[in-house]
Amino acid sequence: MTIEQLNSSKLPIIVIDKRLEQFRDKVLFPEKLEKANEILSKAGLPNRKK
Amino acid sequence: MPIRFKIKSIEFIKIINVIEFTKASEGAKGSVKKMVQFSDTGTENVYNLAFGDYNQATNSINDLSVTNNGDSLKVLATVASTVYAFIEKHPNAWIFATGSTNVRTRLYRMGITNNLVEIKEDFEVYGFSQTSVWEEFLVEEDYEAFMTTKKQNIS
């Protein structure tokens, strides 16, 4: 695939790096996840009605 | 700056399941690997998006480090573009994001604002307001966190 094709693609082109398998089940950003869960438990999801 | 900025090389990386990507930040400080993680939250179909610098020497992540490569908006755009790829795999997903500091949260807000027209072609965007409620993202409004999902997930 050429750079021109990449740049015209709407979706980013992803290349898998097997080295990242070591992080598969690890939470790398626990404080942010905690904050997310705190807000979600407090406020839930946004109103889905348009 | 458009989200789908021109790229010169392919450096996106991911793993399946909890999908993660890295992208190098290139500048005066050299090349710094960034890692993005979409983590399951306790809420079904809601994922927490977070990213930080990947230190290969210590095999650790730091989301408070300041890369100072002068390309923070480019990095942010790269991270945002991973949302497109993630949503492709998980079309019903809601993505939650917040900055590790208030300054970073404002940077995210700026990034969303600068690309809002393009983002809203495919996604709905919400901000978690100072009054602790989710509201449709408004330009210039301060938010503590953000959520996005595909338009088709909104009834």
Tab-separated table of C-alpha atoms in Angstrom:
chain	number	residue	atom	x	y	z
A	1	MET	CA	0.000	0.000	0.000
A	2	THR	CA	1.328	3.414	-0.904
A	3	ILE	CA	1.494	6.498	1.323
A	4	GLU	CA	-1.022	8.153	-1.024
A	5	GLN	CA	-3.440	5.274	-0.480
A	6	LEU	CA	-2.912	5.509	3.267
A	7	ASN	CA	-3.624	9.205	3.254
A	8	SER	CA	-6.793	8.767	1.249
A	9	SER	CA	-8.086	6.067	3.600
A	10	LYS	CA	-10.771	7.171	6.008
A	11	LEU	CA	-9.736	4.670	8.649
A	12	PRO	CA	-6.220	4.614	10.067
A	13	ILE	CA	-4.153	1.734	8.799
A	14	ILE	CA	-3.160	-0.545	11.650
A	15	VAL	CA	-0.126	-2.766	11.879
A	16	ILE	CA	-0.094	-5.348	14.645
A	17	ASP	CA	2.941	-5.494	16.914
A	18	LYS	CA	2.990	-8.766	18.800
A	19	ARG	CA	5.187	-7.234	21.514
A	20	LEU	CA	2.098	-5.524	22.860
A	21	GLU	CA	0.501	-8.858	23.709
A	22	GLN	CA	2.185	-8.564	27.098
A	23	PHE	CA	-0.186	-5.697	27.937
A	24	ARG	CA	-3.356	-7.451	26.819
A	25	ASP	CA	-4.906	-7.932	30.239
A	26	LYS	CA	-3.192	-5.098	32.081
A	27	VAL	CA	-4.870	-1.835	32.940
A	28	LEU	CA	-2.178	0.654	32.012
A	29	PHE	CA	-3.993	3.747	33.238
A	30	PRO	CA	-5.755	2.686	36.460
A	31	GLU	CA	-6.361	6.223	37.748
A	32	LYS	CA	-8.131	7.238	34.562
A	33	LEU	CA	-10.185	4.064	34.583
A	34	GLU	CA	-11.144	4.757	38.186
A	35	LYS	CA	-12.234	8.274	37.251
A	36	ALA	CA	-14.241	6.930	34.324
A	37	ASN	CA	-16.030	4.456	36.559
A	38	GLU	CA	-16.641	7.129	39.175
A	39	ILE	CA	-18.297	9.452	36.650
A	40	LEU	CA	-20.240	6.617	35.021
A	41	SER	CA	-21.589	5.433	38.367
A	42	LYS	CA	-22.560	8.982	39.252
A	43	ALA	CA	-24.032	10.158	35.964
A	44	GLY	CA	-24.475	7.071	33.804
A	45	LEU	CA	-24.407	7.483	30.039
A	46	PRO	CA	-25.469	10.619	28.189
A	47	ASN	CA	-29.118	10.816	27.232
A	48	ARG	CA	-29.502	8.683	24.114
A	49	LYS	CA	-32.576	10.498	22.843
A	50	LYS	CA	-31.968	12.961	20.041
B	1	MET	CA	-5.999	20.598	11.786
B	2	PRO	CA	-7.977	17.713	10.354
B	3	ILE	CA	-8.076	14.501	12.345
B	4	ARG	CA	-6.953	12.418	9.407
B	5	PHE	CA	-3.692	14.289	8.948
B	6	LYS	CA	-1.189	13.217	6.344
B	7	ILE	CA	1.146	10.516	7.513
B	8	LYS	CA	4.622	9.739	6.309
B	9	SER	CA	5.025	6.261	7.698
B	10	ILE	CA	3.004	3.557	9.369
B	11	GLU	CA	3.674	3.274	13.063
B	12	PHE	CA	0.293	2.396	14.429
B	13	ILE	CA	0.324	-0.763	16.450
B	14	LYS	CA	-2.527	-2.613	18.026
B	15	ILE	CA	-3.447	-5.768	19.828
B	16	ILE	CA	-6.817	-7.419	19.624
B	17	ASN	CA	-9.399	-7.499	22.453
B	18	VAL	CA	-8.414	-4.480	24.477
B	19	ILE	CA	-6.951	-2.662	21.536
B	20	GLU	CA	-3.833	-0.627	21.968
B	21	PHE	CA	-1.831	1.391	19.551
B	22	THR	CA	1.389	3.269	19.706
B	23	LYS	CA	2.577	6.153	17.635
B	24	ALA	CA	5.880	7.909	17.802
B	25	SER	CA	6.010	11.587	18.594
B	26	GLU	CA	8.789	13.099	16.542
B	27	GLY	CA	10.551	16.344	17.369
B	28	ALA	CA	13.516	17.949	19.038
B	29	LYS	CA	13.358	15.470	21.897
B	30	GLY	CA	13.679	12.579	19.488
B	31	SER	CA	11.169	9.849	18.902
B	32	VAL	CA	8.842	9.044	21.798
B	33	LYS	CA	6.502	6.085	21.627
B	34	LYS	CA	2.922	6.700	22.634
B	35	MET	CA	0.594	3.964	23.719
B	36	VAL	CA	-3.171	4.146	23.592
B	37	GLN	CA	-5.387	1.776	25.529
B	38	PHE	CA	-9.103	1.178	25.339
B	39	SER	CA	-10.034	-0.485	28.644
B	40	ASP	CA	-13.296	-2.091	29.642
B	41	THR	CA	-15.121	-0.076	32.272
B	42	GLY	CA	-17.687	-1.526	34.627
B	43	THR	CA	-20.397	-0.399	32.194
B	44	GLU	CA	-21.283	-2.562	29.225
B	45	ASN	CA	-19.974	-1.275	25.898
B	46	VAL	CA	-18.195	1.646	27.534
B	47	TYR	CA	-14.436	1.840	27.136
B	48	ASN	CA	-11.954	4.173	28.724
B	49	LEU	CA	-9.504	5.700	26.272
B	50	ALA	CA	-6.152	6.646	27.757
B	51	PHE	CA	-2.696	7.219	26.389
B	52	GLY	CA	0.772	8.109	27.537
B	53	ASP	CA	4.466	7.814	26.816
B	54	TYR	CA	5.826	4.303	26.510
B	55	ASN	CA	9.255	3.858	28.051
B	56	GLN	CA	10.847	0.920	26.306
B	57	ALA	CA	13.756	0.772	28.766
B	58	THR	CA	11.520	0.250	31.780
B	59	ASN	CA	8.624	-1.242	29.817
B	60	SER	CA	6.292	1.207	31.532
B	61	ILE	CA	3.741	3.867	30.648
B	62	ASN	CA	3.602	7.412	31.948
B	63	ASP	CA	0.521	9.509	31.256
B	64	LEU	CA	1.843	12.540	33.139
B	65	SER	CA	5.095	12.997	31.266
B	66	VAL	CA	5.501	16.021	29.016
B	67	THR	CA	7.066	15.044	25.709
B	68	ASN	CA	7.506	18.664	24.607
B	69	ASN	CA	8.048	17.740	21.010
B	70	GLY	CA	5.779	20.526	19.850
B	71	ASP	CA	3.465	18.080	18.144
B	72	SER	CA	0.817	17.550	20.815
B	73	LEU	CA	-2.049	18.256	18.417
B	74	LYS	CA	-0.631	15.771	15.940
B	75	VAL	CA	-0.356	13.159	18.688
B	76	LEU	CA	-3.895	13.978	19.765
B	77	ALA	CA	-5.121	13.622	16.198
B	78	THR	CA	-3.408	10.250	15.956
B	79	VAL	CA	-5.042	9.120	19.176
B	80	ALA	CA	-8.405	10.365	17.925
B	81	SER	CA	-7.969	8.468	14.699
B	82	THR	CA	-7.570	5.246	16.680
B	83	VAL	CA	-11.148	5.768	17.831
B	84	TYR	CA	-12.269	5.239	14.243
B	85	ALA	CA	-10.429	1.930	14.111
B	86	PHE	CA	-11.700	0.838	17.515
B	87	ILE	CA	-15.295	1.695	16.668
B	88	GLU	CA	-14.954	-0.289	13.469
B	89	LYS	CA	-14.307	-3.364	15.633
B	90	HIS	CA	-16.808	-2.377	18.329
B	91	PRO	CA	-19.613	-0.467	16.585
B	92	ASN	CA	-21.778	-0.240	19.708
B	93	ALA	CA	-18.985	1.143	21.853
B	94	TRP	CA	-19.047	4.336	23.838
B	95	ILE	CA	-15.620	5.869	24.384
B	96	PHE	CA	-14.857	7.781	27.563
B	97	ALA	CA	-11.829	10.097	27.791
B	98	THR	CA	-10.426	12.598	30.215
B	99	GLY	CA	-7.047	14.271	30.626
B	100	SER	CA	-4.592	13.393	33.361
B	101	THR	CA	-4.518	17.096	34.252
B	102	ASN	CA	-6.912	20.012	33.751
B	103	VAL	CA	-4.562	21.454	31.152
B	104	ARG	CA	-4.684	18.225	29.157
B	105	THR	CA	-8.432	17.999	29.446
B	106	ARG	CA	-8.578	21.508	27.952
B	107	LEU	CA	-6.231	20.368	25.183
B	108	TYR	CA	-8.612	17.527	24.394
B	109	ARG	CA	-11.486	19.987	24.340
B	110	MET	CA	-9.538	22.137	21.906
B	111	GLY	CA	-8.810	19.137	19.711
B	112	ILE	CA	-12.487	18.180	19.651
B	113	THR	CA	-13.510	21.774	18.973
B	114	ASN	CA	-11.087	22.113	16.065
B	115	ASN	CA	-12.436	18.971	14.441
B	116	LEU	CA	-16.037	19.037	15.598
B	117	VAL	CA	-17.615	19.380	12.156
B	118	GLU	CA	-15.719	16.358	10.853
B	119	ILE	CA	-16.227	14.318	14.026
B	120	LYS	CA	-19.965	14.942	13.962
B	121	GLU	CA	-20.266	13.410	10.526
B	122	ASP	CA	-19.974	10.017	12.212
B	123	PHE	CA	-20.127	10.512	15.977
B	124	GLU	CA	-22.063	12.161	18.750
B	125	VAL	CA	-19.862	13.923	21.292
B	126	TYR	CA	-20.735	14.701	24.905
B	127	GLY	CA	-19.030	16.612	27.668
B	128	PHE	CA	-19.290	15.989	31.392
B	129	SER	CA	-20.137	19.438	32.698
B	130	GLN	CA	-19.095	21.273	35.835
B	131	THR	CA	-22.589	20.531	37.144
B	132	SER	CA	-21.898	16.792	36.829
B	133	VAL	CA	-24.214	16.018	33.935
B	134	TRP	CA	-23.558	14.819	30.416
B	135	GLU	CA	-24.514	17.297	27.745
B	136	GLU	CA	-24.019	17.547	24.023
B	137	PHE	CA	-20.535	18.968	23.450
B	138	LEU	CA	-20.570	22.741	23.192
B	139	VAL	CA	-17.626	24.735	21.902
B	140	GLU	CA	-15.967	26.888	24.575
B	141	GLU	CA	-17.667	25.025	27.419
B	142	ASP	CA	-15.376	23.563	30.083
B	143	TYR	CA	-15.720	19.829	30.623
B	144	GLU	CA	-14.247	17.317	33.019
B	145	ALA	CA	-14.497	14.400	30.609
B	146	PHE	CA	-15.825	13.447	27.205
B	147	MET	CA	-17.777	10.608	25.650
B	148	THR	CA	-18.415	9.695	22.078
B	149	THR	CA	-20.291	7.015	20.199
B	150	LYS	CA	-21.445	6.412	16.678
B	151	LYS	CA	-24.559	8.302	15.671
B	152	GLN	CA	-26.338	5.023	15.008
B	153	ASN	CA	-26.170	4.216	18.731
B	154	ILE	CA	-28.363	7.205	19.550
B	155	SER	CA	-32.050	6.448	19.255
